[in-house]
Amino acid sequence: MLVDTHVHLNSKKYRDNLEEVIQRALDNDVETMIVVGYDKETNRLAIELAEKYPFIYATVGFHPTDARYIKVEDYELLVKQLKHKRVVGIGECGLDFYWDKEFIDEQIEVFKRQIELSIQYNKPIIIHMREASEATYNVLSEYKNLKGVMHCYSGSPEMAKFFLDLGLHISLGGPVTFLNGHKPKKVAEMVPLDRLLIETDAPYLSPHPFRGKTNEPARVKLVAEEIARIKKLSYKEIAKQTASNAYKLFNIKEKV
Ligand code: NI
């Protein structure tokens, strides 16, 4: 019933308990997980997991904080991986001026390359944006026919409107459950139901009441429950609609 559209089961954090973490997700209504890569190693691992489990799909990309290290041949490998039948998107990529204020030109360059690949290969783009709302919007608005998602969106509701106007989806994660998560709660209120996705970004950003602990995909349920409360809909409606949105965006055959 639930799709966790952004989870890093390819993280070292799950080296010792991956099977348990996956089982707990399945026991908590999660039917599909999209494992997101962010560098060469995690891209490879995401594909490996997607080949092993029928309910896991992969995405491949280069994170903005690594932008300065990306070489020409890295894109060649990325394109090859993009053509893999279990790879459903490109990213995460984007702009991050919180962790890296120094290599902004490199970040923009690597982001643009991935946007162009997203359009060329018709795979949705997974966008990471941290303290870079305006710059991210400026880059994206140079393109037409965008398909993708603002992952774990942390910008303002006003900016969310602009990203929606570009044709993008908005994905919310753990922060929407935080007691002081006023901004994401407002975003949850305003995003139209047919453009909304949910995620955990696990092992990061554990929802309330597990804030600060290692996150896991089972907890996407807490995200769905909080959004249901905010939008005054049932948990089931949120689960069903966000799953259907995810299947459509990532071109995955819907489970029935
Ligand atoms: Ni992530």
mmCIF file of C-alpha atoms and ligand atoms in Angstrom:
data_model
loop_
_atom_site.group_PDB
_atom_site.id
_atom_site.type_symbol
_atom_site.label_atom_id
_atom_site.label_comp_id
_atom_site.label_asym_id
_atom_site.label_seq_id
_atom_site.Cartn_x
_atom_site.Cartn_y
_atom_site.Cartn_z
ATOM 1 C CA MET A 1 0.000 0.000 0.000
ATOM 2 C CA LEU A 2 2.902 2.413 0.736
ATOM 3 C CA VAL A 3 5.769 3.373 -1.540
ATOM 4 C CA ASP A 4 8.908 4.713 0.103
ATOM 5 C CA THR A 5 10.154 6.760 -2.837
ATOM 6 C CA HIS A 6 13.534 7.606 -1.347
ATOM 7 C CA VAL A 7 15.485 5.236 0.873
ATOM 8 C CA HIS A 8 19.185 4.452 1.112
ATOM 9 C CA LEU A 9 19.191 0.728 1.811
ATOM 10 C CA ASN A 10 22.538 0.931 0.018
ATOM 11 C CA SER A 11 23.964 2.729 3.080
ATOM 12 C CA LYS A 12 26.636 1.146 5.280
ATOM 13 C CA LYS A 13 24.244 1.636 8.201
ATOM 14 C CA TYR A 14 22.268 -1.452 7.137
ATOM 15 C CA ARG A 15 25.215 -3.714 6.544
ATOM 16 C CA ASP A 16 24.359 -5.905 9.529
ATOM 17 C CA ASN A 17 20.557 -5.834 9.572
ATOM 18 C CA LEU A 18 19.340 -5.257 6.012
ATOM 19 C CA GLU A 19 17.063 -8.323 5.953
ATOM 20 C CA GLU A 20 15.380 -7.282 9.215
ATOM 21 C CA VAL A 21 14.927 -3.701 8.018
ATOM 22 C CA ILE A 22 13.342 -4.891 4.779
ATOM 23 C CA GLN A 23 11.055 -7.312 6.621
ATOM 24 C CA ARG A 24 9.893 -4.603 9.031
ATOM 25 C CA ALA A 25 9.061 -2.387 6.057
ATOM 26 C CA LEU A 26 6.984 -5.150 4.461
ATOM 27 C CA ASP A 27 5.228 -5.715 7.821
ATOM 28 C CA ASN A 28 4.303 -2.006 7.941
ATOM 29 C CA ASP A 29 2.369 -1.721 4.658
ATOM 30 C CA VAL A 30 5.392 -0.850 2.495
ATOM 31 C CA GLU A 31 5.010 -2.617 -0.852
ATOM 32 C CA THR A 32 7.675 -0.866 -2.931
ATOM 33 C CA MET A 33 10.956 0.896 -2.116
ATOM 34 C CA ILE A 34 13.039 3.068 -4.380
ATOM 35 C CA VAL A 35 16.682 2.819 -3.367
ATOM 36 C CA VAL A 36 18.474 6.002 -4.288
ATOM 37 C CA GLY A 37 22.149 6.150 -5.238
ATOM 38 C CA TYR A 38 24.333 9.210 -4.799
ATOM 39 C CA ASP A 39 27.822 8.150 -5.868
ATOM 40 C CA LYS A 40 29.510 5.381 -7.821
ATOM 41 C CA GLU A 41 29.484 2.860 -5.001
ATOM 42 C CA THR A 42 25.898 3.453 -3.839
ATOM 43 C CA ASN A 43 24.642 3.510 -7.441
ATOM 44 C CA ARG A 44 26.131 0.057 -7.967
ATOM 45 C CA LEU A 45 24.650 -1.215 -4.691
ATOM 46 C CA ALA A 46 21.206 0.236 -5.482
ATOM 47 C CA ILE A 47 21.133 -1.743 -8.726
ATOM 48 C CA GLU A 48 22.326 -4.865 -6.920
ATOM 49 C CA LEU A 49 19.422 -4.607 -4.460
ATOM 50 C CA ALA A 50 16.924 -3.947 -7.247
ATOM 51 C CA GLU A 51 18.133 -7.075 -9.031
ATOM 52 C CA LYS A 52 17.740 -9.125 -5.864
ATOM 53 C CA TYR A 53 14.300 -8.005 -4.609
ATOM 54 C CA PRO A 54 11.209 -7.680 -6.822
ATOM 55 C CA PHE A 55 9.801 -4.843 -4.671
ATOM 56 C CA ILE A 56 12.948 -2.692 -4.878
ATOM 57 C CA TYR A 57 13.815 -0.302 -7.710
ATOM 58 C CA ALA A 58 16.958 1.780 -8.090
ATOM 59 C CA THR A 59 17.999 5.271 -9.102
ATOM 60 C CA VAL A 60 21.526 6.394 -9.947
ATOM 61 C CA GLY A 61 23.107 9.823 -9.700
ATOM 62 C CA PHE A 62 25.763 12.107 -8.303
ATOM 63 C CA HIS A 63 25.170 14.113 -5.152
ATOM 64 C CA PRO A 64 26.003 17.845 -5.279
ATOM 65 C CA THR A 65 28.535 17.610 -2.453
ATOM 66 C CA ASP A 66 30.655 15.300 -4.683
ATOM 67 C CA ALA A 67 30.343 17.515 -7.751
ATOM 68 C CA ARG A 68 33.992 18.531 -7.842
ATOM 69 C CA TYR A 69 35.101 14.880 -8.181
ATOM 70 C CA ILE A 70 32.890 13.845 -11.120
ATOM 71 C CA LYS A 71 34.800 13.004 -14.306
ATOM 72 C CA VAL A 72 33.695 12.533 -17.915
ATOM 73 C CA GLU A 73 33.916 8.742 -17.716
ATOM 74 C CA ASP A 74 31.635 8.775 -14.661
ATOM 75 C CA TYR A 75 28.783 10.000 -16.876
ATOM 76 C CA GLU A 76 29.459 7.195 -19.331
ATOM 77 C CA LEU A 77 28.918 4.646 -16.577
ATOM 78 C CA LEU A 78 25.836 6.553 -15.366
ATOM 79 C CA VAL A 79 24.244 6.432 -18.826
ATOM 80 C CA LYS A 80 24.904 2.712 -19.016
ATOM 81 C CA GLN A 81 23.276 2.208 -15.621
ATOM 82 C CA LEU A 82 20.316 4.419 -16.581
ATOM 83 C CA LYS A 83 19.423 1.926 -19.289
ATOM 84 C CA HIS A 84 19.135 -0.911 -16.763
ATOM 85 C CA LYS A 85 15.520 -2.085 -16.576
ATOM 86 C CA ARG A 86 15.340 -1.783 -12.766
ATOM 87 C CA VAL A 87 16.680 1.790 -12.778
ATOM 88 C CA VAL A 88 13.666 4.107 -12.630
ATOM 89 C CA GLY A 89 15.207 7.541 -12.135
ATOM 90 C CA ILE A 90 18.272 9.744 -12.061
ATOM 91 C CA GLY A 91 19.614 11.232 -8.830
ATOM 92 C CA GLU A 92 19.834 12.185 -6.234
ATOM 93 C CA CYS A 93 21.380 15.304 -7.594
ATOM 94 C CA GLY A 94 20.844 19.011 -7.109
ATOM 95 C CA LEU A 95 22.313 21.840 -5.100
ATOM 96 C CA ASP A 96 23.492 21.928 -1.499
ATOM 97 C CA PHE A 97 24.801 25.204 -0.154
ATOM 98 C CA TYR A 98 24.615 23.971 3.428
ATOM 99 C CA TRP A 99 27.435 21.404 3.165
ATOM 100 C CA ASP A 100 29.302 23.040 0.312
ATOM 101 C CA LYS A 101 29.434 26.754 -0.371
ATOM 102 C CA GLU A 102 32.778 26.541 -2.133
ATOM 103 C CA PHE A 103 32.168 24.571 -5.333
ATOM 104 C CA ILE A 104 28.938 26.153 -6.512
ATOM 105 C CA ASP A 105 29.844 26.295 -10.222
ATOM 106 C CA GLU A 106 30.786 22.608 -10.145
ATOM 107 C CA GLN A 107 27.499 21.770 -8.405
ATOM 108 C CA ILE A 108 25.488 23.624 -11.032
ATOM 109 C CA GLU A 109 27.392 21.947 -13.871
ATOM 110 C CA VAL A 110 26.876 18.410 -12.483
ATOM 111 C CA PHE A 111 23.204 19.144 -11.763
ATOM 112 C CA LYS A 112 22.614 20.389 -15.318
ATOM 113 C CA ARG A 113 24.248 17.337 -16.850
ATOM 114 C CA GLN A 114 21.883 15.108 -14.888
ATOM 115 C CA ILE A 115 18.808 17.179 -15.776
ATOM 116 C CA GLU A 116 19.750 16.813 -19.425
ATOM 117 C CA LEU A 117 20.172 13.040 -19.051
ATOM 118 C CA SER A 118 16.800 12.885 -17.304
ATOM 119 C CA ILE A 119 15.133 14.553 -20.273
ATOM 120 C CA GLN A 120 17.112 12.598 -22.870
ATOM 121 C CA TYR A 121 16.403 9.182 -21.325
ATOM 122 C CA ASN A 122 12.940 10.052 -20.031
ATOM 123 C CA LYS A 123 13.715 9.062 -16.438
ATOM 124 C CA PRO A 124 12.439 11.292 -13.629
ATOM 125 C CA ILE A 125 14.998 13.304 -11.716
ATOM 126 C CA ILE A 126 15.357 13.136 -7.920
ATOM 127 C CA ILE A 127 16.324 16.555 -6.674
ATOM 128 C CA HIS A 128 18.214 17.259 -3.469
ATOM 129 C CA MET A 129 17.982 20.900 -2.418
ATOM 130 C CA ARG A 130 19.428 22.277 0.787
ATOM 131 C CA GLU A 131 19.591 26.012 1.466
ATOM 132 C CA ALA A 132 19.540 26.576 -2.269
ATOM 133 C CA SER A 133 15.876 27.121 -3.191
ATOM 134 C CA GLU A 134 16.387 30.081 -5.463
ATOM 135 C CA ALA A 135 19.470 28.725 -7.243
ATOM 136 C CA THR A 136 17.781 25.347 -7.740
ATOM 137 C CA TYR A 137 14.720 27.012 -9.204
ATOM 138 C CA ASN A 138 16.858 29.159 -11.514
ATOM 139 C CA VAL A 139 18.667 26.114 -12.916
ATOM 140 C CA LEU A 140 15.482 24.057 -13.336
ATOM 141 C CA SER A 141 13.513 26.850 -14.950
ATOM 142 C CA GLU A 142 15.910 26.833 -17.918
ATOM 143 C CA TYR A 143 14.375 23.506 -18.976
ATOM 144 C CA LYS A 144 11.034 22.419 -20.344
ATOM 145 C CA ASN A 145 9.258 19.080 -19.943
ATOM 146 C CA LEU A 146 10.734 18.314 -16.554
ATOM 147 C CA LYS A 147 9.680 15.136 -14.813
ATOM 148 C CA GLY A 148 10.824 14.498 -11.282
ATOM 149 C CA VAL A 149 10.571 15.120 -7.586
ATOM 150 C CA MET A 150 11.793 17.609 -5.021
ATOM 151 C CA HIS A 151 12.923 15.019 -2.504
ATOM 152 C CA CYS A 152 12.340 15.616 1.212
ATOM 153 C CA TYR A 153 11.326 19.113 0.281
ATOM 154 C CA SER A 154 12.503 21.630 2.893
ATOM 155 C CA GLY A 155 11.723 24.905 1.119
ATOM 156 C CA SER A 156 8.850 27.296 1.726
ATOM 157 C CA PRO A 157 5.247 26.669 0.633
ATOM 158 C CA GLU A 158 5.593 29.712 -1.670
ATOM 159 C CA MET A 159 8.599 28.159 -3.461
ATOM 160 C CA ALA A 160 6.816 24.791 -3.602
ATOM 161 C CA LYS A 161 4.232 26.438 -5.838
ATOM 162 C CA PHE A 162 6.994 27.404 -8.282
ATOM 163 C CA PHE A 163 8.397 23.861 -8.380
ATOM 164 C CA LEU A 164 4.899 22.473 -8.931
ATOM 165 C CA ASP A 165 4.477 24.912 -11.813
ATOM 166 C CA LEU A 166 7.618 23.416 -13.407
ATOM 167 C CA GLY A 167 5.770 20.090 -13.453
ATOM 168 C CA LEU A 168 7.625 18.548 -10.527
ATOM 169 C CA HIS A 169 6.283 16.443 -7.673
ATOM 170 C CA ILE A 170 6.921 17.263 -4.016
ATOM 171 C CA SER A 171 8.031 14.526 -1.647
ATOM 172 C CA LEU A 172 7.766 14.798 2.135
ATOM 173 C CA GLY A 173 9.567 12.756 4.749
ATOM 174 C CA GLY A 174 10.252 12.671 8.490
ATOM 175 C CA PRO A 175 10.398 16.458 9.023
ATOM 176 C CA VAL A 176 6.632 16.728 8.351
ATOM 177 C CA THR A 177 6.129 14.813 11.627
ATOM 178 C CA PHE A 178 8.506 16.944 13.707
ATOM 179 C CA LEU A 179 6.794 18.883 16.490
ATOM 180 C CA ASN A 180 8.414 22.071 15.163
ATOM 181 C CA GLY A 181 7.995 21.094 11.490
ATOM 182 C CA HIS A 182 5.759 24.062 10.700
ATOM 183 C CA LYS A 183 7.085 24.617 7.191
ATOM 184 C CA PRO A 184 6.720 21.047 5.870
ATOM 185 C CA LYS A 185 3.285 20.833 7.509
ATOM 186 C CA LYS A 186 2.210 23.911 5.540
ATOM 187 C CA VAL A 187 3.674 22.359 2.398
ATOM 188 C CA ALA A 188 1.693 19.151 3.044
ATOM 189 C CA GLU A 189 -1.435 21.255 3.258
ATOM 190 C CA MET A 190 -0.928 23.063 -0.046
ATOM 191 C CA VAL A 191 0.501 20.382 -2.367
ATOM 192 C CA PRO A 192 -2.279 18.877 -4.510
ATOM 193 C CA LEU A 193 -2.827 15.226 -3.656
ATOM 194 C CA ASP A 194 -1.937 14.070 -7.163
ATOM 195 C CA ARG A 195 1.536 15.669 -6.974
ATOM 196 C CA LEU A 196 2.543 14.411 -3.550
ATOM 197 C CA LEU A 197 4.990 11.610 -2.737
ATOM 198 C CA ILE A 198 6.210 10.222 0.574
ATOM 199 C CA GLU A 199 9.612 8.940 1.619
ATOM 200 C CA THR A 200 11.886 8.268 4.571
ATOM 201 C CA ASP A 201 15.337 9.235 3.246
ATOM 202 C CA ALA A 202 16.407 6.507 5.703
ATOM 203 C CA PRO A 203 18.876 6.123 7.424
ATOM 204 C CA TYR A 204 18.452 9.894 7.859
ATOM 205 C CA LEU A 205 15.591 12.064 9.152
ATOM 206 C CA SER A 206 13.712 9.638 11.359
ATOM 207 C CA PRO A 207 10.133 10.786 12.001
ATOM 208 C CA HIS A 208 8.794 11.746 15.408
ATOM 209 C CA PRO A 209 8.956 10.033 17.967
ATOM 210 C CA PHE A 210 12.171 8.460 16.654
ATOM 211 C CA ARG A 211 13.839 11.736 15.727
ATOM 212 C CA GLY A 212 17.631 11.469 15.898
ATOM 213 C CA LYS A 213 17.644 7.656 15.651
ATOM 214 C CA THR A 214 18.649 5.626 12.591
ATOM 215 C CA ASN A 215 15.650 5.740 10.279
ATOM 216 C CA GLU A 216 14.201 2.853 8.272
ATOM 217 C CA PRO A 217 11.591 2.441 5.533
ATOM 218 C CA ALA A 218 8.932 0.996 7.889
ATOM 219 C CA ARG A 219 8.543 4.504 9.272
ATOM 220 C CA VAL A 220 7.189 5.935 6.020
ATOM 221 C CA LYS A 221 3.893 4.907 7.611
ATOM 222 C CA LEU A 222 4.322 7.668 10.220
ATOM 223 C CA VAL A 223 4.809 10.176 7.402
ATOM 224 C CA ALA A 224 1.610 9.019 5.673
ATOM 225 C CA GLU A 225 -0.345 9.160 8.943
ATOM 226 C CA GLU A 226 0.767 12.719 9.675
ATOM 227 C CA ILE A 227 -0.084 13.909 6.153
ATOM 228 C CA ALA A 228 -3.491 12.239 6.465
ATOM 229 C CA ARG A 229 -4.066 14.211 9.675
ATOM 230 C CA ILE A 230 -2.992 17.483 8.050
ATOM 231 C CA LYS A 231 -5.044 16.972 4.889
ATOM 232 C CA LYS A 232 -8.041 15.633 6.869
ATOM 233 C CA LEU A 233 -8.107 12.434 4.836
ATOM 234 C CA SER A 234 -7.773 8.807 5.859
ATOM 235 C CA TYR A 235 -4.398 7.083 6.103
ATOM 236 C CA LYS A 236 -5.617 4.692 3.420
ATOM 237 C CA GLU A 237 -6.441 7.484 0.995
ATOM 238 C CA ILE A 238 -2.996 9.057 1.441
ATOM 239 C CA ALA A 239 -1.256 5.695 1.111
ATOM 240 C CA LYS A 240 -3.183 4.768 -2.015
ATOM 241 C CA GLN A 241 -2.867 8.090 -3.790
ATOM 242 C CA THR A 242 0.839 8.651 -3.034
ATOM 243 C CA ALA A 243 1.626 5.091 -4.151
ATOM 244 C CA SER A 244 -0.287 5.591 -7.362
ATOM 245 C CA ASN A 245 1.576 8.898 -7.961
ATOM 246 C CA ALA A 246 4.910 7.140 -7.426
ATOM 247 C CA TYR A 247 4.084 4.302 -9.836
ATOM 248 C CA LYS A 248 3.039 6.778 -12.479
ATOM 249 C CA LEU A 249 6.057 9.064 -12.089
ATOM 250 C CA PHE A 250 8.633 6.265 -11.984
ATOM 251 C CA ASN A 251 6.827 4.245 -14.638
ATOM 252 C CA ILE A 252 6.438 1.177 -12.409
ATOM 253 C CA LYS A 253 3.596 -1.241 -12.941
ATOM 254 C CA GLU A 254 1.064 -0.637 -10.168
ATOM 255 C CA LYS A 255 0.526 -3.416 -7.620
ATOM 256 C CA VAL A 256 -3.088 -4.583 -7.378
HETATM 257 NI NI NI B 1 18.734 10.917 0.130
#
